[in-house]
XYZ file of C-alpha atoms in Angstrom:
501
model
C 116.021 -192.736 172.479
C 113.682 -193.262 169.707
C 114.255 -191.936 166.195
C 112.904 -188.041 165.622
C 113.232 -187.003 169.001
C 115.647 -184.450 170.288
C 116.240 -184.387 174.063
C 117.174 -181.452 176.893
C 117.133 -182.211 180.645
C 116.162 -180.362 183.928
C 117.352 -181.686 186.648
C 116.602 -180.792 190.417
C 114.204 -181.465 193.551
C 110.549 -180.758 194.449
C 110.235 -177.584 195.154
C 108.762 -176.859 198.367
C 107.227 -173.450 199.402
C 105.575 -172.992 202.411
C 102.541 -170.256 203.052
C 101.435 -169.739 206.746
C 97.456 -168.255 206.871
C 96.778 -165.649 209.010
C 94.577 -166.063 211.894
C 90.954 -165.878 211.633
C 88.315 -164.793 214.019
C 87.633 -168.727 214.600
C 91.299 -169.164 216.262
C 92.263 -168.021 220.078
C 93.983 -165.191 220.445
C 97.428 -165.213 221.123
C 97.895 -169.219 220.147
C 100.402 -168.616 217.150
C 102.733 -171.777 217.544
C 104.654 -170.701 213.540
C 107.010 -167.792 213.089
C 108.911 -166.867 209.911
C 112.635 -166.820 211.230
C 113.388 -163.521 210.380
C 117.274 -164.408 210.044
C 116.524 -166.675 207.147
C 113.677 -166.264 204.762
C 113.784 -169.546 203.976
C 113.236 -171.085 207.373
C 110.605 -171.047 210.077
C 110.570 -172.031 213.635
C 108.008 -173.805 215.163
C 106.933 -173.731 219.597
C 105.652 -176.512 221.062
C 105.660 -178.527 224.015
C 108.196 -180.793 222.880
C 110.636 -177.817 222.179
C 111.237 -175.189 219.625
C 112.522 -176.806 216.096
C 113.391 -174.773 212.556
C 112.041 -176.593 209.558
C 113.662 -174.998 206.317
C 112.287 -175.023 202.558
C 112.787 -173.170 199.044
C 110.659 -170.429 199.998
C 108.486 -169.625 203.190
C 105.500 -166.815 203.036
C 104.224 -165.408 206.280
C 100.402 -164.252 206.696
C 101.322 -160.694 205.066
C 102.650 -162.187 201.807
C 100.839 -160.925 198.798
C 99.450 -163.026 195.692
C 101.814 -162.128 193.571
C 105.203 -162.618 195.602
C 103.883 -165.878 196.202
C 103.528 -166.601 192.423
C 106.445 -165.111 191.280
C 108.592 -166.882 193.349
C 106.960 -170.494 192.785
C 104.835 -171.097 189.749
C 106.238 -168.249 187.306
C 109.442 -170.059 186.335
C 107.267 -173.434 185.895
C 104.397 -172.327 183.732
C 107.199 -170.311 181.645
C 108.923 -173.235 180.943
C 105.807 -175.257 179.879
C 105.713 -173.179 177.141
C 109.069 -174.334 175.896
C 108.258 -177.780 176.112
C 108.649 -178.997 179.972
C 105.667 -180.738 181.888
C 104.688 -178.486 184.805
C 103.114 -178.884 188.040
C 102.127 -176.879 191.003
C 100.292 -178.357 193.814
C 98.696 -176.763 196.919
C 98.299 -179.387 199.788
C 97.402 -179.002 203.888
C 95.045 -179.204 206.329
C 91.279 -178.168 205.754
C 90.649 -174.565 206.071
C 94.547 -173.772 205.656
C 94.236 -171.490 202.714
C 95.217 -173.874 199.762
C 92.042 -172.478 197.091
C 92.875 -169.123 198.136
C 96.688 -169.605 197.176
C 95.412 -171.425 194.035
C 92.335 -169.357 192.848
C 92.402 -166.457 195.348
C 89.716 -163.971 194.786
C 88.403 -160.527 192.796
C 91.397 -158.204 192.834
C 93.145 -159.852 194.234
C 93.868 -163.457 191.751
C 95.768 -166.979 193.145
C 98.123 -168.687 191.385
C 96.020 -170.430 188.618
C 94.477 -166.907 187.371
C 97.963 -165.318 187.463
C 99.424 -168.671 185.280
C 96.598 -168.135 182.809
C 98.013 -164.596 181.890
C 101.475 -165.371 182.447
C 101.186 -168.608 180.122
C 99.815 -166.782 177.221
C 101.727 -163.650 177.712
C 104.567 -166.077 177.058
C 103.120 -167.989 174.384
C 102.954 -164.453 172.522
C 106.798 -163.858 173.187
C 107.775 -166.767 171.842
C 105.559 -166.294 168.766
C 107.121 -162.541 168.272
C 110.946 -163.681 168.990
C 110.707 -167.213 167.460
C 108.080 -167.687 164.752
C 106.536 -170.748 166.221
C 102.552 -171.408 166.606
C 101.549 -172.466 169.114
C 97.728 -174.502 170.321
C 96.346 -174.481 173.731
C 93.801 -176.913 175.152
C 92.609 -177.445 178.709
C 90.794 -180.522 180.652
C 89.118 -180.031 184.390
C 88.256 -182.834 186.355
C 87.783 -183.579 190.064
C 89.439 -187.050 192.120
C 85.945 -187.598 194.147
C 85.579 -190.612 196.171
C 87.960 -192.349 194.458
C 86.452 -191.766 190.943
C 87.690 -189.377 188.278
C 85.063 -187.167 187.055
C 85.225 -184.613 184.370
C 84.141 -181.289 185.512
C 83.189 -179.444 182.217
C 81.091 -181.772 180.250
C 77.995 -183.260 181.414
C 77.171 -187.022 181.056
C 75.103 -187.787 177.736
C 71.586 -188.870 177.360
C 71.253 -192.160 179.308
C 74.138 -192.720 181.051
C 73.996 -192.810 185.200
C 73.927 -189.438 186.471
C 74.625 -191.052 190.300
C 77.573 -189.925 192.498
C 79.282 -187.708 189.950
C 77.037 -184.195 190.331
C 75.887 -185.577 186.601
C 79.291 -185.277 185.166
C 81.633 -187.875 182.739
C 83.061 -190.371 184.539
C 86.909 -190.443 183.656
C 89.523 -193.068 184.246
C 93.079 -192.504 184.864
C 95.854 -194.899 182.821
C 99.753 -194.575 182.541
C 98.783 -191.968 179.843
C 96.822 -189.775 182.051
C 93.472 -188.815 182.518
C 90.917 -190.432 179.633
C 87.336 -189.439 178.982
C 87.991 -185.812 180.284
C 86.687 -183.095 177.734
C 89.571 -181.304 176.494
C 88.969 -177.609 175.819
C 90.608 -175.684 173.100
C 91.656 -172.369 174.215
C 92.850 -169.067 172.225
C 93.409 -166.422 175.274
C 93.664 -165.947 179.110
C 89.878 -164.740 179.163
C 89.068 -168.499 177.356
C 91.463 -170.181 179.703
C 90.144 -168.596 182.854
C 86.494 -168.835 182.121
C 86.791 -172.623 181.388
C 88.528 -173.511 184.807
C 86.482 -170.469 186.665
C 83.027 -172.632 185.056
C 84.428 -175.771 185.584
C 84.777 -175.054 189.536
C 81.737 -174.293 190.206
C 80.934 -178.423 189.585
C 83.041 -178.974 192.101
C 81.816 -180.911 195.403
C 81.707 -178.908 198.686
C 80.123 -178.737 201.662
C 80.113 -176.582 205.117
C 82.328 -178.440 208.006
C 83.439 -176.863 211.617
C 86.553 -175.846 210.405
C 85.382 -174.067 206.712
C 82.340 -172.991 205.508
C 83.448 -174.210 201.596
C 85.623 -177.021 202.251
C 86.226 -178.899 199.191
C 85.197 -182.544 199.254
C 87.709 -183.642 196.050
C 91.152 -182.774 194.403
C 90.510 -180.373 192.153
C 92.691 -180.506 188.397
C 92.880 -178.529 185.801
C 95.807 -179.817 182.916
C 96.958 -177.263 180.447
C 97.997 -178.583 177.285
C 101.093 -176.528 174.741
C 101.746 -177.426 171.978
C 104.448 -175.359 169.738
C 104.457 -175.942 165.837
C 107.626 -174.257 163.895
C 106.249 -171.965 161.144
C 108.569 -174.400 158.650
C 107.247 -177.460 160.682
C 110.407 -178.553 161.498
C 110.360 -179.034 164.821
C 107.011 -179.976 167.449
C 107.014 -179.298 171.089
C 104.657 -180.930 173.735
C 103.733 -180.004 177.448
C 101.145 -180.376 180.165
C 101.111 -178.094 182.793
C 99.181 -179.413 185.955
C 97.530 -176.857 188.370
C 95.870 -179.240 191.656
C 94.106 -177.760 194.454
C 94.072 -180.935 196.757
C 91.410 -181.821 199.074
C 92.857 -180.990 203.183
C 93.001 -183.454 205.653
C 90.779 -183.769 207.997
C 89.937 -184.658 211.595
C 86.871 -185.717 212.360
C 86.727 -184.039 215.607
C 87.168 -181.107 214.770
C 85.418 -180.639 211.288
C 82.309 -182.275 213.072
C 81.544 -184.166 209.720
C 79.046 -186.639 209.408
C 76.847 -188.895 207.254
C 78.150 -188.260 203.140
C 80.794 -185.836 204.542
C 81.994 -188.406 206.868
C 82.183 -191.156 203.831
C 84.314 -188.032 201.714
C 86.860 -187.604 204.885
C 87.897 -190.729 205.104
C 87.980 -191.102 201.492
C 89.993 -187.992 201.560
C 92.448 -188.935 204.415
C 93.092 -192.394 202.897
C 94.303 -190.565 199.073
C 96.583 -188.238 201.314
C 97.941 -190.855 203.281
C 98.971 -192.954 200.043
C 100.501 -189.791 198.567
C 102.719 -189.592 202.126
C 103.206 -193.256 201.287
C 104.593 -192.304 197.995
C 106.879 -189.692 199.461
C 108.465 -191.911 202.389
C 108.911 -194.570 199.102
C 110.942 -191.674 197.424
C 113.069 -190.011 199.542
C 114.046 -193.878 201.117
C 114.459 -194.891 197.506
C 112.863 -198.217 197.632
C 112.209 -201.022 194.878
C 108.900 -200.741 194.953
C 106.841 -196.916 194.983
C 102.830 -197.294 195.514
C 101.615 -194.649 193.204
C 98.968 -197.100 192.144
C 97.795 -197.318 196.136
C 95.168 -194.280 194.751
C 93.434 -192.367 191.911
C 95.479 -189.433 192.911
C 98.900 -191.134 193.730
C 98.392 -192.362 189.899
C 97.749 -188.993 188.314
C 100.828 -187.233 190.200
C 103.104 -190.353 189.211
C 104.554 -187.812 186.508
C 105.260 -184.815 188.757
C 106.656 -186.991 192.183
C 109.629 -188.429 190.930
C 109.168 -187.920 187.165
C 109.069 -186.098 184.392
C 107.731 -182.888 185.258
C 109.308 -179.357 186.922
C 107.094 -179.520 190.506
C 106.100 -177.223 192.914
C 104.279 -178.102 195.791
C 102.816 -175.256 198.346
C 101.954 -176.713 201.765
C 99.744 -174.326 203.485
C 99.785 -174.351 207.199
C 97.437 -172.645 210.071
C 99.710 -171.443 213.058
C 96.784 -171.154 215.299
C 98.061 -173.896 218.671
C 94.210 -175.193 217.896
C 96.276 -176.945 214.296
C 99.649 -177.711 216.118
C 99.166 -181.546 215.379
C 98.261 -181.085 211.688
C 100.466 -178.025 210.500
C 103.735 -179.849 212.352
C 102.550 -182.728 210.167
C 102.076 -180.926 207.359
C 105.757 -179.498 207.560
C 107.162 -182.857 208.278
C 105.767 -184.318 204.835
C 106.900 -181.273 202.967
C 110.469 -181.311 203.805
C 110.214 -185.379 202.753
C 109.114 -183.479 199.697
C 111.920 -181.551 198.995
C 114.186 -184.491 198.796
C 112.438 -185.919 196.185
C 114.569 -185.613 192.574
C 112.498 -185.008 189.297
C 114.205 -185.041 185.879
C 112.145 -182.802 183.209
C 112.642 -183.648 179.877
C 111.633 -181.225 176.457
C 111.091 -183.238 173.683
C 111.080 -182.087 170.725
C 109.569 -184.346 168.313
C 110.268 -183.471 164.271
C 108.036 -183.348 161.884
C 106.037 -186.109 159.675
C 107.649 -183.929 156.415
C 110.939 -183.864 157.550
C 110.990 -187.081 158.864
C 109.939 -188.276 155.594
C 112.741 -186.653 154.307
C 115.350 -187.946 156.448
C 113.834 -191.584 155.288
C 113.917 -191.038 151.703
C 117.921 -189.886 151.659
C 118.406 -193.292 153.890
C 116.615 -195.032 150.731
C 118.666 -193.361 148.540
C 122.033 -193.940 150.387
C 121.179 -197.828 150.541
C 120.275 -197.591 146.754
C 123.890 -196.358 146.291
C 125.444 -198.132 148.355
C 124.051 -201.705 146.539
C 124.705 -200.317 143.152
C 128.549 -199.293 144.131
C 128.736 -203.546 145.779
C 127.441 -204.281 142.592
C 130.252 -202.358 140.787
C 132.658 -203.749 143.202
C 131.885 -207.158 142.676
C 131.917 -206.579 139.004
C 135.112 -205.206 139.203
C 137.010 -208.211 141.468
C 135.253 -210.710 139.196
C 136.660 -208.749 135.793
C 140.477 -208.572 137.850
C 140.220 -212.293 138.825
C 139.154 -213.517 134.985
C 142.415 -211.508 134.333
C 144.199 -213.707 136.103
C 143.046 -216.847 134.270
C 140.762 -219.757 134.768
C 141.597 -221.021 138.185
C 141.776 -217.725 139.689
C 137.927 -217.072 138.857
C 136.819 -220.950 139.704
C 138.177 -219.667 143.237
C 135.668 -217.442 143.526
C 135.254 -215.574 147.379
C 138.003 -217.745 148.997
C 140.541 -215.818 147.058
C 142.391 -212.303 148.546
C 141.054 -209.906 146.768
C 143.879 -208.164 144.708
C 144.792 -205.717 146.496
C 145.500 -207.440 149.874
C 148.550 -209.638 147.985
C 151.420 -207.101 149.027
C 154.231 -206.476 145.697
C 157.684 -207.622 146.777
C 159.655 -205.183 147.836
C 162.685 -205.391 145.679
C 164.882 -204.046 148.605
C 163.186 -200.887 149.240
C 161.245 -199.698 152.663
C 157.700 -200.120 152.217
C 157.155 -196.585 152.251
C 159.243 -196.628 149.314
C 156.841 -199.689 147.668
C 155.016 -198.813 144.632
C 151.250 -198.708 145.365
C 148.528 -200.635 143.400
C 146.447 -198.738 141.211
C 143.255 -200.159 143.084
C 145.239 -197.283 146.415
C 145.652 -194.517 143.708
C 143.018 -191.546 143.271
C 142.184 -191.037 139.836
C 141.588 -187.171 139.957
C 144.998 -186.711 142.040
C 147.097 -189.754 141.462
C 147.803 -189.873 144.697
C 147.574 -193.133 147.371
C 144.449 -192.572 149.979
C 143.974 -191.455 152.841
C 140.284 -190.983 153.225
C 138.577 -193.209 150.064
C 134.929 -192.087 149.290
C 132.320 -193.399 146.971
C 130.356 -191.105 144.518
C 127.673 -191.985 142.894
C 129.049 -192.436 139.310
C 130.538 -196.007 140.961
C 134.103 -195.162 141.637
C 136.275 -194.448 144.573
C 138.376 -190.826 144.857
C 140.323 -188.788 147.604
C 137.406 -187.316 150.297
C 139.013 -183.382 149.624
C 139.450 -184.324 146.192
C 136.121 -185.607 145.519
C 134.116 -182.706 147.394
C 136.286 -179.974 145.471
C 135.391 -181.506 142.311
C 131.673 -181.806 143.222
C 131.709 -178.588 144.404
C 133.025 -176.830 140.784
C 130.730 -179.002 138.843
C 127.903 -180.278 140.246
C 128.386 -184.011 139.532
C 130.432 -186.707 139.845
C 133.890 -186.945 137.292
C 132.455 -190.513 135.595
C 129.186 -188.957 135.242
C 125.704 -190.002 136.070
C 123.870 -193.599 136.085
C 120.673 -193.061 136.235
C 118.098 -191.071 137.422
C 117.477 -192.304 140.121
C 121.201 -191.939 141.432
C 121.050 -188.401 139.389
C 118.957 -187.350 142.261
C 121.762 -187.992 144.497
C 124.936 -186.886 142.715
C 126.380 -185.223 145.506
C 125.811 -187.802 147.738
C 129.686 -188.915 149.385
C 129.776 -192.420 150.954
C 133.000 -193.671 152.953
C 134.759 -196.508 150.631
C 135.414 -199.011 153.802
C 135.800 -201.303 151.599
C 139.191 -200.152 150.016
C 140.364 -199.005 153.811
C 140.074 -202.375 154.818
C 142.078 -203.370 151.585
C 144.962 -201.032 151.832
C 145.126 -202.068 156.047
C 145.547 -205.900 154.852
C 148.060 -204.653 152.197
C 150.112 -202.426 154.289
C 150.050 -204.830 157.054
C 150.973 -207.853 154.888
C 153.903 -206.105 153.777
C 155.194 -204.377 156.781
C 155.187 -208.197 157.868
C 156.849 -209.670 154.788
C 159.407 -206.917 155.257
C 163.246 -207.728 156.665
C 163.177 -206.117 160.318
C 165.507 -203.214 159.034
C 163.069 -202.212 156.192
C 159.929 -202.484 158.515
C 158.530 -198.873 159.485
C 159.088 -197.928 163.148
């Protein structure tokens, strides 16, 4: 984990909800194939030829559900925590004509998911400003997968560039970072939020087929970005929150498309069938997982499998006419389910106190050289002591400390200490050595209780450049490695009945 970061972990699987349409005037009467199991609101049962099965998910809305139930119980606890730092998705996926832009968006008074996460998001961006203190700065990007391109649904291409394929939008391009060349939005309230992503739909590409009179021809993205800023600056928080509407799957047959919607079908079909591709990968937890089989495959890498809180809603029709599809749409989504995500907050500190941090490490390796300076100093003063040919030895000999006194007939607990062992505030042999920053070595609870009453060290003060650190306690490993060669050296010299148990 690099330097500066603090990490916190959400574990869990996909979440899967599913949301069954109700019937339209388009579908025979009497064909529903999908019932809610009204034992278990978490299961539905499904009739076919083949024989009744029960396919069971996190949550499962019949045709009566409302809006809000719906969001509440799937994107509410997500776009809450993507305030406090964890990267969010919620994805709507199904056949064409299955309801997935009216989950998302929904319509006049009666608002989808993405409307209701707007005012949710900064309703909670509020509450953590009241209870907390912390800033915080919202941005959002809108862009559309079409064709296989990325293409940036809010700002129009500049003066010159090809205006071909794209409705005359930026062409993006999606990396291991994300989406680049999108225009990022800043954003101070819901209203701002909502009218950027309500604008930015309107660029994107649809077109009338059999089965929907709008059906969208791309996968639809809009990426919220949060970013929380302590009022001290301490601390920085980071999170995307990513709300897709994805394109449905289509058959030909029945959609009746032709010609450019023909070429956007397949196109269509081949992005979904890499993002089942990615799935299978995941829940048989091979080597190898394709995400970079499509544009859209790449973008979700973070939210399948990653590090992102996910919710995926697959919307089904129960009409018999959509047996084939919506029993393959449930199939996929309980693969879904089994797939694990780990979110991670990070919270990255601050340039100031990071800054800080590195200048007490300079300061703490300026001490520490000056007290091996002292040191040395000190061993080459006790060796001169000891004549001629003990100082010509130089390194090779023990320092004095580690030659053990003989014991005279006493129990080495009994053995006086060297003075090097003794505190010089208590008198007393260590037992945890620390270095101040006046050079010399004292007792740990001595040393702070002096510090404490006074301020600075007992030996005073170098220099001011060590003055700025007088407090500043540093283990002495150098003596506790002394005193464990002494001790040891003389519990061995020791006769057997004088050595300590």
């Amino acid at each position: 984990m690099a330097r500066g970061r603090k990490v916190e972990k959400i574990g869990g699987n996909i979440k899967v909800a599913t949301r069954i349409r109700p019937l339209t005037a388009k579908d025979p009467e009497g064909s529903v194939f999908i019932h809610p199991d009204p034992a278990n609101p978490k299961a539905l049962r499904t009739e076919t030829a083949a024989g009744d099965r029960k396919y069971t998910f996190d949550n499962v809305f019949g045709p009566d559900a409302l809006q809000r139930e719906v969001y509440e119980e799937t994107a509410q606890e997500i776009v809450r925590s993507a305030v406090d730092g964890y990267n969010g998705a919620i994805i709507a996926y199904g056949q064409t004509g299955s309801g997935k832009t009216h989950t998302m968006q929904g319509g006049g008074s009666d608002p989808g998911i993405v409307p209701r996460a707007c005012r949710d998001l900064f309703a909670t961006v509020k509450a953590r400003e009241r209870t907390t203190g912390c800033q915080y700065e919202v941005s959002v990007a809108c862009f559309q997968l079409y064709k296989e391109g990325v293409h940036c649904m809010i700002q129009p291409k500049a003066e010159g560039e090809d205006k071909k394929g794209a409705g005359g939008y930026r062409q993006c391009s999606i990396t291991s970072y994300g989406v680049t060349g999108a225009c990022e939005v800043p954003v101070g309230s819901a209203i701002q939020l909502l009218d950027v992503i309500h604008k930015a739909e309107k660029n994107r590409h649809v077109a009338a087929t059999n089965m929907n009179m709008m059906s969208s021809r791309s996968h639809a993205c809009s990426v919220v970005t949060i970013i929380g800023k302590s009022v001290c600056g301490v601390d920085t928080t980071a999170s995307q929150l990513y709300l897709l509407d994805l394109a449905g799957s289509e058959s030909v047959d029945k959609t009746g498309s032709e010609g450019l919607t023909l070429d956007e079908a397949k196109l269509i079909n081949v992005s979904l069938l890499s993002l089942r591709r990615v799935i299978t990968a995941l829940t048989e937890k091979t080597k190898h997982v394709p995400y970079r089989d499509s544009g859209l495959t790449t973008l979700l890498k973070g939210a399948l499998g990653g590090n992102s809180r996910t919710c995926m809603i697959i919307c089904v029709s129960p009409s018999m006419y959509n047996q084939r599809e919506s029993v393959a749409t449930l199939r996929f989504g309980q693969c879904t389910g089994t797939v694990q995500n780990v979110a991670v907050k990070t919270v990255q500190k601050s340039t100031k106190q990071l800054e800080a941090e590195l200048a007490g490490l300079h300061a703490q390796i300026e001490t520490a050289v000056m007290l091996k300076r002292e040191f040395e100093k000190r061993v080459a003063a006790a060796a001169a002591a000891k004549g001629p040919g003990a100082a010509a030895a130089g390194s090779d000999a023990p320092p004095p400390s580690a030659v053990p006194l003989p014991l005279d007939g006493r129990s080495v607990e009994d053995a006086p200490p060297p003075d090097d062992f003794l505190c010089p505030l208590t008198g007393a042999v260590y037992t945890d050595p620390v270095c101040l920053s006046d050079g010399w070595t004292y007792e740990r609870s001595a040393a702070e209780a002096y510090l404490k009453k006074h301020g600075q060290p007992p030996m005073g003060v170098y220099d001011s450049v060590v003055k700025q650190h007088a407090l500043l306690v540093v283990p002495n490993t150098i003596v506790q490695h002394q005193m464990a060669q002494y001790y040891g050296a003389l519990r061995r010299a020791a006769p057997s009945g004088q050595r300590s148990p």
